Every structure is written in C-alpha cells, then in structure tokens.
Coordinates of C-alpha atoms and ligand atoms in Angstrom, one line a residue:
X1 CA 24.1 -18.6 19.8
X2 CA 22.4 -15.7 18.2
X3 CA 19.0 -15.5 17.4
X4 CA 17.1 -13.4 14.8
X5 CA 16.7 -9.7 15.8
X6 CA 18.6 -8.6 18.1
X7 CA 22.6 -9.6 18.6
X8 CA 21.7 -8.1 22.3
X9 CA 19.6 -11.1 22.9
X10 CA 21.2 -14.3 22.4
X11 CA 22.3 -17.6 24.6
X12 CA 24.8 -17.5 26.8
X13 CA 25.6 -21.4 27.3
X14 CA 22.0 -22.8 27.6
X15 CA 20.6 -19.3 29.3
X16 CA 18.8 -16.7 27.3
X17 CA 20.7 -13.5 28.2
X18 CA 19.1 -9.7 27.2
X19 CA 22.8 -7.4 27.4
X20 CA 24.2 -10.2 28.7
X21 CA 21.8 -10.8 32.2
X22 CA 19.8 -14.0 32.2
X23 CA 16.4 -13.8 31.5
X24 CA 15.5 -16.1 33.6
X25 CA 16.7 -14.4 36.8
X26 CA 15.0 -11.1 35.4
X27 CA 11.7 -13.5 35.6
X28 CA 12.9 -14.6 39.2
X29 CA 13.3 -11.2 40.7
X30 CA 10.2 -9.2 38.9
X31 CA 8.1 -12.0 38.0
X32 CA 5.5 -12.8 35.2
X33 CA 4.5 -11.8 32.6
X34 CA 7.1 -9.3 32.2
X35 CA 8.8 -7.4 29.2
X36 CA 12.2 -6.6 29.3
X37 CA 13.8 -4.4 27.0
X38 CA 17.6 -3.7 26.3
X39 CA 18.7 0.0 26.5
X40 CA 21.3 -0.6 24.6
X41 CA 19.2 -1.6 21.7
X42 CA 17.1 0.9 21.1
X43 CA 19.9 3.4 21.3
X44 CA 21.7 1.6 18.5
X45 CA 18.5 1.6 16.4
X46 CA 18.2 5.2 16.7
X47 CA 21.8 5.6 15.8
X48 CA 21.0 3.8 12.4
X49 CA 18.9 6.3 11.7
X50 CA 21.2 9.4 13.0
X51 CA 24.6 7.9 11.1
X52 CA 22.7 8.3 7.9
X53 CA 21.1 11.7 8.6
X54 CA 24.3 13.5 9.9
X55 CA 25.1 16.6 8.3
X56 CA 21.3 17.4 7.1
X57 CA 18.9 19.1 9.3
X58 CA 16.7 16.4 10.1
X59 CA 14.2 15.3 13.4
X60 CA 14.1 11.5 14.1
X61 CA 10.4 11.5 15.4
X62 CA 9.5 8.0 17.8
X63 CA 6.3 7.0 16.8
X64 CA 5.3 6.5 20.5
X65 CA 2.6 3.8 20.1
X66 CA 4.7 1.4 19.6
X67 CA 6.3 1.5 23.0
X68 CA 4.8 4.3 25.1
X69 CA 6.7 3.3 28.7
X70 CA 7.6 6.8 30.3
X71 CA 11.4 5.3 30.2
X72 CA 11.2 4.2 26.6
X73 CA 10.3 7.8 26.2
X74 CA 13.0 9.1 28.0
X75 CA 15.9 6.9 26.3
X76 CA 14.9 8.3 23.0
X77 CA 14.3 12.5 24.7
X78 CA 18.1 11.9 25.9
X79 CA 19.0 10.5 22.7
X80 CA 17.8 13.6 20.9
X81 CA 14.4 12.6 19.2
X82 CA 11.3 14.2 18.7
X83 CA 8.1 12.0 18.8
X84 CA 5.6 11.0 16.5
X85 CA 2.2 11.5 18.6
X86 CA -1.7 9.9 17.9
X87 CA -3.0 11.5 21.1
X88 CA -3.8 13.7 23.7
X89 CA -2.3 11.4 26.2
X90 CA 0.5 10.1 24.3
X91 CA 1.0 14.0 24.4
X92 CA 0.7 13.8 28.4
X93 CA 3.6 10.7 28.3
X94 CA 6.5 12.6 26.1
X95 CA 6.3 15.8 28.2
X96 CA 6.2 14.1 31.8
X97 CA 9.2 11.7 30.3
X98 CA 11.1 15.2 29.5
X99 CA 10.5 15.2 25.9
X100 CA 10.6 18.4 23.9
X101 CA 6.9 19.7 22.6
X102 CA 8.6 21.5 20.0
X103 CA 10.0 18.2 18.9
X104 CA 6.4 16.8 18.4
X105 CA 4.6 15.9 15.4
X106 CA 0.7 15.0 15.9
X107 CA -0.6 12.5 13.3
X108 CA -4.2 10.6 13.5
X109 CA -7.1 10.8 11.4
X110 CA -9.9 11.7 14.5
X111 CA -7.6 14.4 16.6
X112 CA -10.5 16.3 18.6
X113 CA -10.9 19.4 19.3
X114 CA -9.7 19.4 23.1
X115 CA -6.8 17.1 21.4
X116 CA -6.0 20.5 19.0
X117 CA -6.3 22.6 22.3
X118 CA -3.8 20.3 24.3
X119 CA -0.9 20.8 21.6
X120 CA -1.4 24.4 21.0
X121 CA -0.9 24.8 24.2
X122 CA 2.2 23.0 24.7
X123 CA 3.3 24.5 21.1
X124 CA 3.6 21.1 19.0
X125 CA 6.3 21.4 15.9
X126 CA 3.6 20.6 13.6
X127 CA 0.4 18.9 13.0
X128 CA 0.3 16.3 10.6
X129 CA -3.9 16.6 9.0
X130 CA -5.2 14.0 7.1
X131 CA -8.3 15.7 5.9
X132 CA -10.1 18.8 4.8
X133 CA -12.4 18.9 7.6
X134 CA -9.6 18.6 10.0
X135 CA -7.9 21.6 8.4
X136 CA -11.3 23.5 9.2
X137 CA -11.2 22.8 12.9
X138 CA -7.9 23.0 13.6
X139 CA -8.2 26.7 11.8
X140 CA -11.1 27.8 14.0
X141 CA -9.4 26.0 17.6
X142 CA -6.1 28.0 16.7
X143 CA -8.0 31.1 16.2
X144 CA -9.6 30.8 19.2
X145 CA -6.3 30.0 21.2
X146 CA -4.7 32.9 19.5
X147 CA -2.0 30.9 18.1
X148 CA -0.7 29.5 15.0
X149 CA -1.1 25.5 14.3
X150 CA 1.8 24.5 12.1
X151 CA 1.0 22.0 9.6
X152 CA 1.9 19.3 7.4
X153 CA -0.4 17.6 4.9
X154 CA -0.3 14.0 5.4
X155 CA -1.0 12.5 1.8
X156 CA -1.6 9.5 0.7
X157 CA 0.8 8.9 -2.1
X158 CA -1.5 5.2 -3.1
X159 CA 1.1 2.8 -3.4
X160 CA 1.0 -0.9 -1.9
X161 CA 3.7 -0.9 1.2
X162 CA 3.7 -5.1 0.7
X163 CA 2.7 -5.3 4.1
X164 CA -0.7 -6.8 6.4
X165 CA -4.0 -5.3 5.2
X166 CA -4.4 -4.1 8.9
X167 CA -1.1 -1.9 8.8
X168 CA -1.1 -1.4 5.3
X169 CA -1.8 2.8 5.1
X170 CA -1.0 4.3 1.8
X171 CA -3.7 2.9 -0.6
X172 CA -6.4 4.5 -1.8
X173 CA -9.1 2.6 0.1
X174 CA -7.5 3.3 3.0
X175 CA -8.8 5.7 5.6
X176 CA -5.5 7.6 5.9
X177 CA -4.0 10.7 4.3
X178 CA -5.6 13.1 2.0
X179 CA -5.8 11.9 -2.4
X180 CA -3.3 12.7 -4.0
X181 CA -5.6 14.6 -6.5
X182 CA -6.8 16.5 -3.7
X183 CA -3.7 17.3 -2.3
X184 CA -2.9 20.7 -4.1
X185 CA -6.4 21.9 -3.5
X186 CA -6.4 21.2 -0.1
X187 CA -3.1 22.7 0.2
X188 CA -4.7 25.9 -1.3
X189 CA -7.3 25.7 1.1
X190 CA -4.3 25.7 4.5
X191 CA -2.6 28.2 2.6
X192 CA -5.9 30.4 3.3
X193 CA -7.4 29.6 6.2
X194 CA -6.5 31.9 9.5
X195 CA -5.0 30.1 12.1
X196 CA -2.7 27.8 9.7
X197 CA 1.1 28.0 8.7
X198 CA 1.9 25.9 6.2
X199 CA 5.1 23.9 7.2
X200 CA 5.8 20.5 5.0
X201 CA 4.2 17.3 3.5
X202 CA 3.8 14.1 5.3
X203 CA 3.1 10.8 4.5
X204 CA 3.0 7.1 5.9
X205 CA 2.4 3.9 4.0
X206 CA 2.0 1.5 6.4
X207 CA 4.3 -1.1 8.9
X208 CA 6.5 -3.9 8.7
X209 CA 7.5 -3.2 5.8
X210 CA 10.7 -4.6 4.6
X211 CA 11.4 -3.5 1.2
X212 CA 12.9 -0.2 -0.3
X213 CA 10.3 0.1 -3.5
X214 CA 7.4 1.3 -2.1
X215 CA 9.5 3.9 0.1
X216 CA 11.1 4.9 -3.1
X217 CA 8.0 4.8 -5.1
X218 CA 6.0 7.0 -2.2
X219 CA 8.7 9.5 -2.2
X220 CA 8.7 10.2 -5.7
X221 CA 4.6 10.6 -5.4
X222 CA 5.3 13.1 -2.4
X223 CA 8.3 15.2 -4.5
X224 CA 5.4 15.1 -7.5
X225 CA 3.3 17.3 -4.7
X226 CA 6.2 19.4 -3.5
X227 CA 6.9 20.6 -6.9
X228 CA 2.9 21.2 -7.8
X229 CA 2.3 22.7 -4.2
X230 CA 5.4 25.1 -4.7
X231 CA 4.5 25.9 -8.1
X232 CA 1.2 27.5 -6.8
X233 CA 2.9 30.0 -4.6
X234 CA 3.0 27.6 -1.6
X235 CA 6.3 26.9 0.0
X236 CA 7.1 23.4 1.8
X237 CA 10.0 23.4 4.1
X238 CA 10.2 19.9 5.5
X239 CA 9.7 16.3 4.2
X240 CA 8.0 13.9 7.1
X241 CA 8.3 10.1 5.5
X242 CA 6.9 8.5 8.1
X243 CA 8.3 5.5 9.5
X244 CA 6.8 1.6 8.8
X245 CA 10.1 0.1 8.2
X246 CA 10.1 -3.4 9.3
X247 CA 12.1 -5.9 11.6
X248 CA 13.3 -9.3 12.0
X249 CA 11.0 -11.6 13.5
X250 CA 12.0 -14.7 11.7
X251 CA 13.3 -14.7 8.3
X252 CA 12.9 -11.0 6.9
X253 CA 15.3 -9.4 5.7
X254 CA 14.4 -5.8 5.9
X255 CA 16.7 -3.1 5.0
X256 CA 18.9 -1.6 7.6
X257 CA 17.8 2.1 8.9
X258 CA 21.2 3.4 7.4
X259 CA 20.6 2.0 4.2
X260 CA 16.8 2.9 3.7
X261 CA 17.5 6.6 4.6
X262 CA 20.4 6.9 2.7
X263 CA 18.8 5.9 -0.4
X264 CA 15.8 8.0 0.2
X265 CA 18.2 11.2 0.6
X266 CA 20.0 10.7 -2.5
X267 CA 16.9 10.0 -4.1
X268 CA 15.4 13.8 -2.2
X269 CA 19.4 15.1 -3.4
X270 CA 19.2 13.7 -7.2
X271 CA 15.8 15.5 -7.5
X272 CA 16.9 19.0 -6.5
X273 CA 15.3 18.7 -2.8
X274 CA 18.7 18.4 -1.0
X275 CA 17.6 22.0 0.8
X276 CA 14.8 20.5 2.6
X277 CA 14.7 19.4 6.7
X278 CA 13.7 15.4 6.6
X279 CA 11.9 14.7 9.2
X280 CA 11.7 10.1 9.9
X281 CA 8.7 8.4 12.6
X282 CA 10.0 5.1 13.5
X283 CA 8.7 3.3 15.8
X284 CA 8.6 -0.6 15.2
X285 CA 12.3 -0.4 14.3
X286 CA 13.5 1.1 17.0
X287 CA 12.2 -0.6 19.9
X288 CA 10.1 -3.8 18.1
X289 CA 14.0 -6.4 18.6
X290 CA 15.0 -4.6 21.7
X291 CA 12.0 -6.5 23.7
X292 CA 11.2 -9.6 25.0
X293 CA 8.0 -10.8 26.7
X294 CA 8.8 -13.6 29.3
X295 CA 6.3 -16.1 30.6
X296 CA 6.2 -19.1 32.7
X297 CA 4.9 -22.4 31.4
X298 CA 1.9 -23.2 33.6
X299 CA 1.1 -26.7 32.0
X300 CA 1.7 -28.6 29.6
X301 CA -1.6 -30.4 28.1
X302 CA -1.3 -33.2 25.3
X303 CA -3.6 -34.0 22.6
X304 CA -4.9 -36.2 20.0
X305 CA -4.5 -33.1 17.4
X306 CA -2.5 -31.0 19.3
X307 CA -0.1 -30.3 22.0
X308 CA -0.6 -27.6 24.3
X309 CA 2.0 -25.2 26.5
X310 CA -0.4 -23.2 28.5
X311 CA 1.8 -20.1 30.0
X312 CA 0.8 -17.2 31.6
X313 CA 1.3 -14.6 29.2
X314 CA -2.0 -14.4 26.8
X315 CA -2.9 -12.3 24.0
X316 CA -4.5 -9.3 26.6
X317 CA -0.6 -8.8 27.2
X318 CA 0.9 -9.4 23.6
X319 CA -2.2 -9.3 20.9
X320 CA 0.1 -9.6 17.8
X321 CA -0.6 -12.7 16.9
X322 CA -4.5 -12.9 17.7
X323 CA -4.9 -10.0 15.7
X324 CA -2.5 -10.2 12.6
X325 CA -1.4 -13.6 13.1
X326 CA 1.6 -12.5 13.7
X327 CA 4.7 -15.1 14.1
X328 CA 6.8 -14.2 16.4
X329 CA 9.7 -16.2 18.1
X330 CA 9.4 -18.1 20.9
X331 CA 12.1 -19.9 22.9
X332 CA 12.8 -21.2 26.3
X333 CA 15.0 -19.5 28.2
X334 CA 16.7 -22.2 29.3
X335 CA 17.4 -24.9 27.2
X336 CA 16.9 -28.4 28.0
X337 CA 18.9 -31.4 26.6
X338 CA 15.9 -33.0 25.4
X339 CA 13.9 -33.6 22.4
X340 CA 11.5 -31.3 21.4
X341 CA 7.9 -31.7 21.4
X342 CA 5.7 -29.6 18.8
X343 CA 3.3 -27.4 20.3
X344 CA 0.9 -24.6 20.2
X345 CA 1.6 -22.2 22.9
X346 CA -1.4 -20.4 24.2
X347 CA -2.3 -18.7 27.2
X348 CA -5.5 -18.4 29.9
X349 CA -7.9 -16.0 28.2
X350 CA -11.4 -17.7 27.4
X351 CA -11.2 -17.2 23.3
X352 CA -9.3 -19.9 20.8
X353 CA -7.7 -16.9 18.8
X354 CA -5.5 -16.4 22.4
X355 CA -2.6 -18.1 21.4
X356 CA 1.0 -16.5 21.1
X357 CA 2.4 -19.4 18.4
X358 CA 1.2 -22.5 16.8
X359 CA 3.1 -25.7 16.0
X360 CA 6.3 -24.3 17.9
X361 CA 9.2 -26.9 18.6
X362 CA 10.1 -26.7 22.3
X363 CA 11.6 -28.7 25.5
X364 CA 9.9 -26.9 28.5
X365 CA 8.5 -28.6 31.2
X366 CA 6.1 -26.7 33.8
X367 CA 7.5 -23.8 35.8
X368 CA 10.2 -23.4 32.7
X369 CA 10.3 -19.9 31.5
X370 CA 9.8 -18.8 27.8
X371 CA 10.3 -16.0 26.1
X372 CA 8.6 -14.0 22.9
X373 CA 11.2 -12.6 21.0
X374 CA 11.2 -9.2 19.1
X375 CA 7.8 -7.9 21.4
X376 CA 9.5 -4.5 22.1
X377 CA 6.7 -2.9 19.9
X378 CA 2.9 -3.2 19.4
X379 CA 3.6 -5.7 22.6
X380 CA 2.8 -3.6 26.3
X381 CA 1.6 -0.2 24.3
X382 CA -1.4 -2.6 22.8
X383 CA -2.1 -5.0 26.4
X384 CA -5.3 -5.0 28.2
X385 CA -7.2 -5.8 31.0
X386 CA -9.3 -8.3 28.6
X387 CA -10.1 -11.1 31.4
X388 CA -9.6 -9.0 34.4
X389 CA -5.8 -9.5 33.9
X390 CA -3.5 -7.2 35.6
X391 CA -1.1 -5.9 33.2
X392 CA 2.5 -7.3 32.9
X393 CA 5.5 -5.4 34.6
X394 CA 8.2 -3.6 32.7
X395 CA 12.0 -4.3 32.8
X396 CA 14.8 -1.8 31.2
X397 CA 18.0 -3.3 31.1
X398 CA 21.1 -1.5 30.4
X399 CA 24.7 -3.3 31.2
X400 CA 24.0 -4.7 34.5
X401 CA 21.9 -2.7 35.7
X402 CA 17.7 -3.6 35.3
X403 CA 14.8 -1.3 36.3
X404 CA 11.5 -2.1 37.4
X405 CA 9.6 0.8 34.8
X406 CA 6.1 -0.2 35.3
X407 CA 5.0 -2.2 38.0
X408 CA 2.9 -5.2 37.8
X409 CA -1.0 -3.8 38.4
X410 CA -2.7 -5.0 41.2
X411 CA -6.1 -6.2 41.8
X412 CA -7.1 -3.0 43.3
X413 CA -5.9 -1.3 39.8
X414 CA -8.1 -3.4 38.0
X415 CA -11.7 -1.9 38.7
X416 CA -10.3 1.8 39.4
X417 CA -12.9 4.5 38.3
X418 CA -15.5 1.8 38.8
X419 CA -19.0 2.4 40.6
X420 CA -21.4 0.2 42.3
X421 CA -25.2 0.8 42.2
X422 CA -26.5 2.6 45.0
X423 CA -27.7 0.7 47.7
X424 CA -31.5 0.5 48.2
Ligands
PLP1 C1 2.3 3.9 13.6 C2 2.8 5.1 12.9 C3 4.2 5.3 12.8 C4 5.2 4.2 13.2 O1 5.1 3.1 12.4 P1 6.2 1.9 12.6 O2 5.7 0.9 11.7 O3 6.1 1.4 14.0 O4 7.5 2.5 12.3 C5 4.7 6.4 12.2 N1 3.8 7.4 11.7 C6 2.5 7.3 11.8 C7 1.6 8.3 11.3 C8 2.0 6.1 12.4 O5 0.6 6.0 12.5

C-alpha cells in the first residue's frame, strides 16, 4: 500500500518497509528512537532537480540544515552538488563529508567575522549577504586575508511564499534579504568596496512551499534587479533562487522539482536571461520524504478527554510539530487487524506542547513500533538534548544494505564540556 511521500516507503503485507527492509527489524537491530533514511530517495530527488537543469550551467546547492548527517552530505558530494551553508560548522561537516568548498554558497543574516575568515580560507563559491553592514565586514575580513570574497546579494523580492509565518522569508517584515529599493544602492556600494567581487543575485522566500506563483512572482522581482543592477555598469553572472519548495506530508500537492525548475527557466529564457548560470538550494525536498523517525510505543494511557500513546520519541528528537504544529504522518509499523483507537501521540518530555500528533487513528499496543513519516528534514538536524535525552541514532538504507551513520549518544555524551565547582 503506498503512503503519501515517498513510493520508497510503503507496506509490504502488514510491515512498513523503507527500500523494501522492514522498519521494524531496522528498530530491532539499532534501536530507538532512530531515523532511517532511504538512499535511494534522496538520489532521485536530486535527479528531479538535475533532469530539468541538463544542458544549462547550473549548481544544485543542499541546503544542509535540513539534514546535516556527514553521510547525507556525502550522498549529495557524490551526486554532484554543491551546498547551501548557515555556518561555520556546517562549513566543518561538507568538507569532512568530501564536499567541494568551491561548490559552497554561505547564506545567514549574523555570519561572524571568524565565520567570514573560515570560508575564505577554504575559498567558498560565493557569499550570499543579506545586509549593508555585512558587506562592510566581509570587505575589511577579505582585505585582511588577502583574498577576494565572492558575492551575491540576497534580496528580498517581498512577496508572500503562502507558507508558515515561522519559515515564511521573503516579506518585507521579515528579517531576511536586503529591500528591494535598496538593492541597487547596495549593489553600488559591493561594486566599490575592496575586498568584494560581485558574482550574482540571490534570494529565498521561505519553506514548504507548494505552489509555483510566488516562485514565479519572486523571479520576475529578482530579473527587475538584474536588469537595473546591469544597467548601472554592474554585471550579474548567476541567478541563486533559493530553495523552499515543499513536500508531501499529508495532502499537498506541491509541484514536482522538474516542473518548478522548468517553468522558472523558461520564464529566466522568455526574458532574455537564458545566458545566466542558475544556481537552486533545496533542502526540505530533497531529503524531507526520504526519512522516517521510528519509535516504540511505551504505554498506552486512556482518558476521559483523551487517549494517550506515550512513545519514546519526543519533540527534543523531532520538534516539527511543537514548534509549527506541524502534521506529520504517523503509522505503525506493523499493522494490527484491529480497530483503531483515536489518540494523541506524545512523548516523555515534561512540557504539553511535546507531542508528535493529535487525534491520530491507530492499533498499537505497548512495545509496537511507529513510525513518523516524511522526518528526513528539520527532523535530527533540529534534535536536542532538552531533558537530558541522548540523541536518536541514524540509519542510511540503500537496497539491502543499512548503516549505522550516527550512533545513539550515550550518557557520558550528555554532560561533555561540563565542569563541576571546585571542591572546597
Ligand atoms: C533553509 C534555507 C534553504 C532550504 O530551504 P528548504 O525549504 O529546506 O528547501 C535554502 N536557502 C536558504 C538561504 C535557507 O535559509
């Protein structure tokens, strides 16, 4: 039976099978919490976006925070991407996975000055600055380093991506991206300052979003600048669009990658742009249906108002829903023939917002497994130690084969760097 997301996760019989292996064994052999992802997955997301790009100089950039596992990483190096990066350390993660600092863009409103530093050093493909003041500092680090910062305005072309306030990006009150009335000026300003080459334009309207209009809408804003920046003397070789484009968690019906890109480059063609290197930063859509997080069902609690299925996954490992009230699917992975029961499903961390879905219809008993479907993004890259809970183990699965690709952490993990008082 297929489920929404993705057709490599899907029943086999009663089992819940990720490229075909059972879930359920996957929870037997590395235990719980644990997210699994299929290789095969993510590769085919990626070639969405590669079918439509073939033939135009391009970079498909993974926006690393949605999955930041060094194997993650490394699928998408071999595959041939570059990465989208918001820090130093994310920095760290795509070169000791193998990924190509050349192939890097660096976005993020608050890079510091050791950040700069870092991806000068490494030599970065561009910087991606979202303010004036950035510009300043990044002229004076790269002076100072004797080297040249390549860089993209990131602008904020003020259109409504349809999407959650929290991951909403391109309006005007939000604190991304430079206005587009300032955007020319502040282009003038790059254009001067030693230190800077001025490489492209940049922009990034938000996540989850599952509609072509504002994509469209955002890209005619951008080509507005393009023109106006070129028409004061200032060449732009590349377009960065970002990434944002949404995913199937229950009933969305997002475009595919293929079709989204290859609207936007006829759109980039009909205006005359066809010359210019594209440059995409997905991240949710490549990984977000390639993962599931799999718990076991501690207890089941009944109530007046409400049912509960206590399991031991809580929102320290998968915040999602505690933070956006995010729905996201959650089935057993081995289905009973029973009635089900309606539910909330919620885990062990002391706050009432820890819950992972409300009113769910399930037959699980205690010591069942379930599993959160579509958690390949914004799932592990966003746990915590909130609670003093070791962080969940990591599972890549390709054909059938499965690595361990983080370990569970252990107790000793959890206060590492920690100092008592000296004695007295
Ligand atoms: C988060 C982010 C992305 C990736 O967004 P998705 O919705 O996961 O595709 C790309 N670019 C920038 C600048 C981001 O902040």
């Amino acid at each position: 039976m297929n489920l929404p997301g993705s057709p490599h996760v899907a029943y086999r019989g009663d089992d819940l099978s990720l490229e075909g292996q059972s879930v359920s064994a996957l929870a037997q052999r590395f235990g719980t919490p644990l997210y699994a992802y299929s290789k095969t997955a993510m590769l085919d997301a990626v070639a969405a976006y590669q079918r439509a790009l073939v033939g135009r100089d391009h970079l498909v950039c993974y926006a690393v925070k949605a999955n930041s596992n060094l194997a993650v990483l490394q699928v998408f190096a071999q595959a041939g991407c570059g990465f989208d990066i918001v820090s130093s350390g994310e920095l760290h993660r795509v070169i000791a996975a193998g990924g190509d600092p050349a192939k890097v863009v660096f976005s993020g409103i608050g890079k510091t000055r050791a950040e700069m530093a870092h991806a000068l050093q490494v030599g970065v493909m561009c910087f991606n600055v979202e303010s004036e003041a950035e510009l300043e500092l990044l002229s004076e680090v790269a002076v100072q380093a004797g080297r040249t910062a390549t860089v993209s305005l990131r602008v904020n072309p003020d259109v409504d991506a349809g999407t959650h306030p929290y991951i909403s990006t391109g309006l005007k009150g939000n604190k991304f991206g430079i206005a587009h009335e300032r955007a020319v000026a502040t282009y003038r300003r790059a254009a001067a300052l030693p230190g800077l080459a001025v490489a492209g334009i940049d922009c990034h309207i938000g996540s989850q979003i599952t509609d072509t209009t504002p994509y469209l809408d955002a890209l005619d804003r951008v080509l507005d600048l393009v023109e106006a920046v070129e028409a004061a003397g200032i060449p732009i070789h590349h377009l960065d669009l970002g990434g944002g484009l949404g995913i199937t968690y229950t009933d969305e019906v997002p475009p595919s990658a293929e079709v989204l890109v290859k609207l936007l480059l006829q759109r980039i063609d009909a205006r005359g742009h066809g010359h210019r290197k594209v440059v995409f930063e997905p991240g949710r859509s490549l990984v977000g249906n390639a993962g599931v997080l799999v718990s076991e069902v501690l207890y089941l609690k009944p109530g007046e108002q409400k049912n509960f299925c206590i399991v031991d996954a809580a929102m320290n490992d998968l915040a999602r829903p505690a933070m956006y009230e995010a729905w996201m699917g959650i089935v057993a992975c081995t289905r009973r023939d029973e009635p089900p029961t309606r539910m909330d499903v919620v885990g062990p961390v002391c706050e009432s917002g820890d819950w992972l879905g409300r009113d769910r219809d399930l037959a699980v008993h205690a010591g069942d497994h379930i599993a959160v479907l579509s958690a390949g993004a914004y799932g592990m890259s966003m746990a915590s130690n909130y609670n003093t809970r070791g962080r969940a183990a990591e599972v890549l699965v390709s054909g059938d084969e499965a690595w361990l690709v983080r370990e569970r952490e252990q107790p000793a993990d959890l206060f590492k760097g920690e100092r008592l008082l000296p004695a007295r």
